[in-house]
Amino acid sequence: MTKRWTQDELLVALGLYCQLPFGQFHRRQPLIIQAAKSLQRTPDSLAMKLSNLASLDPQITGTGRKGLPGASELDRQMWQTFTSDTSTLMPLAEQALASALGTETTKEPEEPASYQESDHFARTKVRKGQQLFRAAVLSAYNNSCCITGLSDDRFLIASHIRPWRIDIQNRLNPSNGLCLSLMFDKAFDSGLITFSDDYRLLLSNELRDQQRNAYMAATFFAHQGAVLQLPSKFSPDATLLAWHREHCFVGEPL
């Protein structure tokens, strides 16, 4: 008789789905092997569950990939809850995965300087989901900056499209994230760059005088009009990108 998946086990699978690139949903992946052992399941069964979840991800199915059919009703319920209430599910998935991998820690991740929240419970929930949010965004972009392709994660930021200080609902939503290198993250956060509705990089006219600087020219102007490298999962939310253009972008496009 097939062993039914519990909600707690699905949270582990969801955590792995967020953390791993799409191409690593297979039985030989070390984290899948380790988590499967903790769950007393086979790596095959856990890898199949990740592929079941992939079949529910519009970014996967919308690009011709199919994942693995056979997602259960519980799979669908969890995916629906995750996409509609990421702020609740992301911390739970992070905690479940850490428990399965034996990586739990009592030290809370550092809180970003821009965070403002008086509710201690809400603040704790967000802190506990941050690490998995970053992993989800970076893995979606194959651990590369979506503009430059830079792949050294010491220089990569999981940038929020709609700043998390003003959007509680999307603080941990991977579709509210872009994988950007440090300079592009700063420029995006400052509104000096944004993306068009067809995902092309737009530079603000406030950068015009910087074009004469060789570093700025090579960093930003060399990529002007470049198309954002779309992720393998968790596609950036077009509505949130439109919001960034309207409310964060300063000046006019060059």
mmCIF file of C-alpha atoms in Angstrom:
data_model
loop_
_atom_site.group_PDB
_atom_site.id
_atom_site.type_symbol
_atom_site.label_atom_id
_atom_site.label_comp_id
_atom_site.label_asym_id
_atom_site.label_seq_id
_atom_site.Cartn_x
_atom_site.Cartn_y
_atom_site.Cartn_z
ATOM 1 C CA MET A 1 0.000 0.000 0.000
ATOM 2 C CA THR A 2 1.336 3.417 -0.990
ATOM 3 C CA LYS A 3 2.331 5.525 1.995
ATOM 4 C CA ARG A 4 0.284 8.729 1.997
ATOM 5 C CA TRP A 5 2.103 12.031 2.233
ATOM 6 C CA THR A 6 1.404 14.090 5.328
ATOM 7 C CA GLN A 7 1.216 17.868 5.409
ATOM 8 C CA ASP A 8 4.497 18.055 7.345
ATOM 9 C CA GLU A 9 6.227 15.918 4.705
ATOM 10 C CA LEU A 10 4.836 18.116 1.954
ATOM 11 C CA LEU A 11 6.275 21.148 3.713
ATOM 12 C CA VAL A 12 9.708 19.532 3.452
ATOM 13 C CA ALA A 13 9.096 18.892 -0.252
ATOM 14 C CA LEU A 14 7.964 22.496 -0.723
ATOM 15 C CA GLY A 15 11.116 23.724 1.009
ATOM 16 C CA LEU A 16 13.250 21.642 -1.353
ATOM 17 C CA TYR A 17 11.214 22.856 -4.322
ATOM 18 C CA CYS A 18 12.083 26.418 -3.331
ATOM 19 C CA GLN A 19 15.735 25.732 -2.600
ATOM 20 C CA LEU A 20 16.750 23.596 -5.573
ATOM 21 C CA PRO A 21 16.978 24.560 -9.244
ATOM 22 C CA PHE A 22 14.444 22.772 -11.449
ATOM 23 C CA GLY A 23 17.144 20.645 -13.057
ATOM 24 C CA GLN A 24 18.092 19.089 -9.722
ATOM 25 C CA PHE A 25 14.791 17.370 -8.976
ATOM 26 C CA HIS A 26 16.294 13.888 -9.161
ATOM 27 C CA ARG A 27 17.142 11.030 -6.823
ATOM 28 C CA ARG A 28 20.911 11.638 -6.883
ATOM 29 C CA GLN A 29 20.670 15.183 -5.500
ATOM 30 C CA PRO A 30 22.392 15.113 -2.057
ATOM 31 C CA LEU A 31 19.761 17.241 -0.269
ATOM 32 C CA ILE A 32 16.980 15.045 -1.645
ATOM 33 C CA ILE A 33 18.812 11.938 -0.429
ATOM 34 C CA GLN A 34 19.326 13.455 3.016
ATOM 35 C CA ALA A 35 15.750 14.714 3.393
ATOM 36 C CA ALA A 36 14.293 11.431 2.109
ATOM 37 C CA LYS A 37 16.238 9.487 4.735
ATOM 38 C CA SER A 38 14.833 11.755 7.462
ATOM 39 C CA LEU A 39 11.305 11.232 6.125
ATOM 40 C CA GLN A 40 11.871 7.481 5.827
ATOM 41 C CA ARG A 41 11.111 7.680 2.140
ATOM 42 C CA THR A 42 13.143 6.856 -0.923
ATOM 43 C CA PRO A 43 14.973 9.596 -2.841
ATOM 44 C CA ASP A 44 12.904 8.512 -5.865
ATOM 45 C CA SER A 45 9.625 9.232 -4.099
ATOM 46 C CA LEU A 46 10.772 12.649 -2.849
ATOM 47 C CA ALA A 47 12.134 13.636 -6.263
ATOM 48 C CA MET A 48 8.818 12.582 -7.801
ATOM 49 C CA LYS A 49 6.958 14.764 -5.295
ATOM 50 C CA LEU A 50 9.050 17.784 -6.337
ATOM 51 C CA SER A 51 8.120 17.060 -9.943
ATOM 52 C CA ASN A 52 4.450 16.791 -8.914
ATOM 53 C CA LEU A 53 4.736 20.298 -7.453
ATOM 54 C CA ALA A 54 6.446 21.476 -10.637
ATOM 55 C CA SER A 55 3.367 20.405 -12.606
ATOM 56 C CA LEU A 56 1.402 22.994 -10.604
ATOM 57 C CA ASP A 57 3.833 25.872 -11.242
ATOM 58 C CA PRO A 58 2.630 28.082 -14.126
ATOM 59 C CA GLN A 59 6.207 29.118 -14.913
ATOM 60 C CA ILE A 60 7.066 25.463 -15.511
ATOM 61 C CA THR A 61 3.987 24.511 -17.510
ATOM 62 C CA GLY A 62 3.928 27.825 -19.394
ATOM 63 C CA THR A 63 7.321 27.123 -20.944
ATOM 64 C CA GLY A 64 6.452 23.711 -22.323
ATOM 65 C CA ARG A 65 7.765 21.714 -19.390
ATOM 66 C CA LYS A 66 5.313 19.474 -17.605
ATOM 67 C CA GLY A 67 6.768 18.361 -14.313
ATOM 68 C CA LEU A 68 5.279 15.019 -13.337
ATOM 69 C CA PRO A 69 1.528 14.406 -13.514
ATOM 70 C CA GLY A 70 -0.273 12.842 -10.586
ATOM 71 C CA ALA A 71 -0.274 15.704 -8.089
ATOM 72 C CA SER A 72 -2.614 14.821 -5.233
ATOM 73 C CA GLU A 73 -5.416 16.960 -3.875
ATOM 74 C CA LEU A 74 -3.236 17.719 -0.848
ATOM 75 C CA ASP A 75 -0.438 18.812 -3.210
ATOM 76 C CA ARG A 76 -2.859 21.166 -4.942
ATOM 77 C CA GLN A 77 -4.176 22.546 -1.674
ATOM 78 C CA MET A 78 -0.677 23.258 -0.394
ATOM 79 C CA TRP A 79 0.390 24.882 -3.660
ATOM 80 C CA GLN A 80 -2.726 27.056 -3.647
ATOM 81 C CA THR A 81 -2.069 28.098 -0.058
ATOM 82 C CA PHE A 82 1.581 28.768 -0.855
ATOM 83 C CA THR A 83 0.796 31.025 -3.800
ATOM 84 C CA SER A 84 -1.974 32.892 -1.980
ATOM 85 C CA ASP A 85 -0.361 33.112 1.465
ATOM 86 C CA THR A 86 3.397 32.796 1.026
ATOM 87 C CA SER A 87 4.054 34.773 4.187
ATOM 88 C CA THR A 88 2.577 31.898 6.205
ATOM 89 C CA LEU A 89 3.808 28.877 4.223
ATOM 90 C CA MET A 90 7.396 29.986 3.522
ATOM 91 C CA PRO A 91 8.476 30.077 7.198
ATOM 92 C CA LEU A 92 6.782 26.720 7.826
ATOM 93 C CA ALA A 93 8.512 25.145 4.816
ATOM 94 C CA GLU A 94 11.851 26.614 5.874
ATOM 95 C CA GLN A 95 11.453 25.194 9.379
ATOM 96 C CA ALA A 96 10.324 21.768 8.135
ATOM 97 C CA LEU A 97 13.232 21.517 5.711
ATOM 98 C CA ALA A 98 15.774 22.626 8.314
ATOM 99 C CA SER A 99 14.424 19.973 10.682
ATOM 100 C CA ALA A 100 14.644 17.263 8.027
ATOM 101 C CA LEU A 101 18.193 18.256 7.090
ATOM 102 C CA GLY A 102 19.320 18.770 10.682
ATOM 103 C CA THR A 103 20.269 22.397 10.017
ATOM 104 C CA GLU A 104 18.025 24.087 12.564
ATOM 105 C CA THR A 105 19.630 26.944 14.461
ATOM 106 C CA THR A 106 18.540 29.050 17.387
ATOM 107 C CA LYS A 107 20.208 32.130 15.912
ATOM 108 C CA GLU A 108 17.764 34.221 13.932
ATOM 109 C CA PRO A 109 18.874 35.649 10.574
ATOM 110 C CA GLU A 110 19.775 39.322 10.577
ATOM 111 C CA GLU A 111 16.861 41.626 10.010
ATOM 112 C CA PRO A 112 17.253 44.027 7.050
ATOM 113 C CA ALA A 113 17.749 47.643 8.094
ATOM 114 C CA SER A 114 14.713 48.758 6.116
ATOM 115 C CA TYR A 115 12.298 46.478 7.988
ATOM 116 C CA GLN A 116 9.666 48.244 10.070
ATOM 117 C CA GLU A 117 7.119 46.169 11.957
ATOM 118 C CA SER A 118 5.801 46.504 15.484
ATOM 119 C CA ASP A 119 4.179 43.082 15.674
ATOM 120 C CA HIS A 120 6.755 40.739 17.218
ATOM 121 C CA PHE A 121 5.060 37.592 15.903
ATOM 122 C CA ALA A 122 4.946 38.932 12.331
ATOM 123 C CA ARG A 123 8.564 40.032 12.574
ATOM 124 C CA THR A 124 9.658 36.598 13.755
ATOM 125 C CA LYS A 125 7.720 34.877 10.943
ATOM 126 C CA VAL A 126 9.375 37.030 8.299
ATOM 127 C CA ARG A 127 12.863 36.509 9.712
ATOM 128 C CA LYS A 128 12.327 32.776 9.704
ATOM 129 C CA GLY A 129 11.298 32.781 6.050
ATOM 130 C CA GLN A 130 14.038 35.030 4.690
ATOM 131 C CA GLN A 131 16.658 32.376 4.069
ATOM 132 C CA LEU A 132 14.300 30.209 2.034
ATOM 133 C CA PHE A 133 13.040 33.274 0.135
ATOM 134 C CA ARG A 134 16.616 34.053 -0.900
ATOM 135 C CA ALA A 135 17.255 30.425 -1.826
ATOM 136 C CA ALA A 136 14.022 30.305 -3.843
ATOM 137 C CA VAL A 137 14.855 33.437 -5.819
ATOM 138 C CA LEU A 138 18.488 32.508 -6.483
ATOM 139 C CA SER A 139 17.664 28.922 -7.469
ATOM 140 C CA ALA A 140 14.909 30.134 -9.803
ATOM 141 C CA TYR A 141 17.519 32.155 -11.700
ATOM 142 C CA ASN A 142 20.035 29.310 -11.576
ATOM 143 C CA ASN A 143 22.100 31.303 -9.068
ATOM 144 C CA SER A 144 22.909 33.989 -11.646
ATOM 145 C CA CYS A 145 22.140 37.689 -11.919
ATOM 146 C CA CYS A 146 19.187 38.012 -14.278
ATOM 147 C CA ILE A 147 20.899 40.873 -16.134
ATOM 148 C CA THR A 148 24.612 40.126 -16.187
ATOM 149 C CA GLY A 149 24.728 36.369 -15.613
ATOM 150 C CA LEU A 150 27.140 36.855 -12.694
ATOM 151 C CA SER A 151 27.066 33.578 -10.753
ATOM 152 C CA ASP A 152 29.153 34.205 -7.621
ATOM 153 C CA ASP A 153 26.515 34.136 -4.881
ATOM 154 C CA ARG A 154 28.644 36.382 -2.678
ATOM 155 C CA PHE A 155 27.614 39.193 -5.017
ATOM 156 C CA LEU A 156 23.981 38.187 -5.516
ATOM 157 C CA ILE A 157 20.901 39.657 -3.852
ATOM 158 C CA ALA A 158 17.338 38.370 -3.773
ATOM 159 C CA SER A 159 15.874 41.787 -4.590
ATOM 160 C CA HIS A 160 12.271 42.603 -3.773
ATOM 161 C CA ILE A 161 10.333 44.134 -6.674
ATOM 162 C CA ARG A 162 7.789 45.725 -4.364
ATOM 163 C CA PRO A 163 9.771 46.662 -1.225
ATOM 164 C CA TRP A 164 8.967 44.433 1.688
ATOM 165 C CA ARG A 165 8.661 47.343 4.109
ATOM 166 C CA ILE A 166 5.399 48.313 2.380
ATOM 167 C CA ASP A 167 4.033 44.955 1.208
ATOM 168 C CA ILE A 168 3.428 42.425 3.962
ATOM 169 C CA GLN A 169 1.664 39.933 1.684
ATOM 170 C CA ASN A 170 4.534 39.642 -0.801
ATOM 171 C CA ARG A 171 7.514 39.853 1.526
ATOM 172 C CA LEU A 172 8.324 36.164 1.086
ATOM 173 C CA ASN A 173 6.767 35.652 -2.346
ATOM 174 C CA PRO A 174 9.495 34.433 -4.755
ATOM 175 C CA SER A 175 7.547 36.023 -7.641
ATOM 176 C CA ASN A 176 8.247 39.342 -5.922
ATOM 177 C CA GLY A 177 11.954 38.672 -6.268
ATOM 178 C CA LEU A 178 14.706 39.151 -8.823
ATOM 179 C CA CYS A 179 18.222 37.768 -8.607
ATOM 180 C CA LEU A 180 20.456 40.812 -9.058
ATOM 181 C CA SER A 181 24.125 41.537 -8.486
ATOM 182 C CA LEU A 182 24.971 44.128 -5.855
ATOM 183 C CA MET A 183 25.189 47.197 -8.105
ATOM 184 C CA PHE A 184 21.999 46.362 -9.991
ATOM 185 C CA ASP A 185 20.178 45.648 -6.729
ATOM 186 C CA LYS A 186 21.155 49.085 -5.414
ATOM 187 C CA ALA A 187 20.118 50.774 -8.660
ATOM 188 C CA PHE A 188 16.809 48.886 -8.753
ATOM 189 C CA ASP A 189 16.063 49.695 -5.121
ATOM 190 C CA SER A 190 16.898 53.370 -5.777
ATOM 191 C CA GLY A 191 14.643 53.494 -8.841
ATOM 192 C CA LEU A 192 17.478 54.206 -11.263
ATOM 193 C CA ILE A 193 16.639 51.106 -13.281
ATOM 194 C CA THR A 194 13.468 49.135 -13.912
ATOM 195 C CA PHE A 195 12.031 46.715 -16.481
ATOM 196 C CA SER A 196 9.539 47.253 -19.280
ATOM 197 C CA ASP A 197 6.464 45.088 -19.735
ATOM 198 C CA ASP A 198 8.504 42.921 -22.111
ATOM 199 C CA TYR A 199 11.242 42.550 -19.470
ATOM 200 C CA ARG A 200 13.780 44.905 -21.043
ATOM 201 C CA LEU A 201 16.155 46.837 -18.812
ATOM 202 C CA LEU A 202 15.305 50.551 -18.637
ATOM 203 C CA LEU A 203 17.791 53.123 -17.369
ATOM 204 C CA SER A 204 16.680 56.408 -15.827
ATOM 205 C CA ASN A 205 17.728 59.646 -17.483
ATOM 206 C CA GLU A 206 19.196 60.535 -14.088
ATOM 207 C CA LEU A 207 22.072 58.214 -15.026
ATOM 208 C CA ARG A 208 22.838 60.147 -18.239
ATOM 209 C CA ASP A 209 25.861 62.013 -16.840
ATOM 210 C CA GLN A 210 27.268 58.754 -15.478
ATOM 211 C CA GLN A 211 27.723 57.389 -18.989
ATOM 212 C CA ARG A 212 31.044 59.201 -19.215
ATOM 213 C CA ASN A 213 32.365 57.132 -16.334
ATOM 214 C CA ALA A 214 33.950 53.994 -17.757
ATOM 215 C CA TYR A 215 32.817 51.796 -14.873
ATOM 216 C CA MET A 216 29.209 52.990 -15.003
ATOM 217 C CA ALA A 217 29.178 52.674 -18.782
ATOM 218 C CA ALA A 218 30.406 49.088 -18.593
ATOM 219 C CA THR A 219 28.129 48.213 -15.684
ATOM 220 C CA PHE A 220 24.811 49.754 -16.720
ATOM 221 C CA PHE A 221 24.879 51.212 -20.222
ATOM 222 C CA ALA A 222 26.375 48.079 -21.742
ATOM 223 C CA HIS A 223 23.193 46.262 -20.660
ATOM 224 C CA GLN A 224 20.671 48.954 -21.590
ATOM 225 C CA GLY A 225 17.682 47.322 -23.304
ATOM 226 C CA ALA A 226 18.846 43.820 -22.411
ATOM 227 C CA VAL A 227 16.072 41.313 -21.780
ATOM 228 C CA LEU A 228 15.804 40.001 -18.238
ATOM 229 C CA GLN A 229 16.789 36.332 -18.125
ATOM 230 C CA LEU A 230 13.539 34.732 -17.021
ATOM 231 C CA PRO A 231 13.694 32.144 -14.231
ATOM 232 C CA SER A 232 12.984 28.443 -14.453
ATOM 233 C CA LYS A 233 10.268 28.794 -11.783
ATOM 234 C CA PHE A 234 8.561 31.591 -9.833
ATOM 235 C CA SER A 235 8.180 33.988 -12.754
ATOM 236 C CA PRO A 236 8.380 37.668 -11.724
ATOM 237 C CA ASP A 237 4.892 39.063 -11.188
ATOM 238 C CA ALA A 238 4.072 41.439 -14.058
ATOM 239 C CA THR A 239 1.750 43.470 -11.832
ATOM 240 C CA LEU A 240 4.528 44.026 -9.301
ATOM 241 C CA LEU A 241 6.983 45.019 -12.044
ATOM 242 C CA ALA A 242 4.425 47.520 -13.359
ATOM 243 C CA TRP A 243 4.093 48.904 -9.843
ATOM 244 C CA HIS A 244 7.873 49.353 -9.671
ATOM 245 C CA ARG A 245 7.896 51.270 -12.961
ATOM 246 C CA GLU A 246 5.115 53.567 -11.786
ATOM 247 C CA HIS A 247 6.075 54.136 -8.167
ATOM 248 C CA CYS A 248 9.820 53.496 -7.808
ATOM 249 C CA PHE A 249 11.410 54.420 -11.131
ATOM 250 C CA VAL A 250 12.740 57.994 -11.030
ATOM 251 C CA GLY A 251 12.936 60.331 -14.013
ATOM 252 C CA GLU A 252 12.266 59.103 -17.549
ATOM 253 C CA PRO A 253 13.717 56.163 -19.501
ATOM 254 C CA LEU A 254 16.790 57.015 -21.532
#
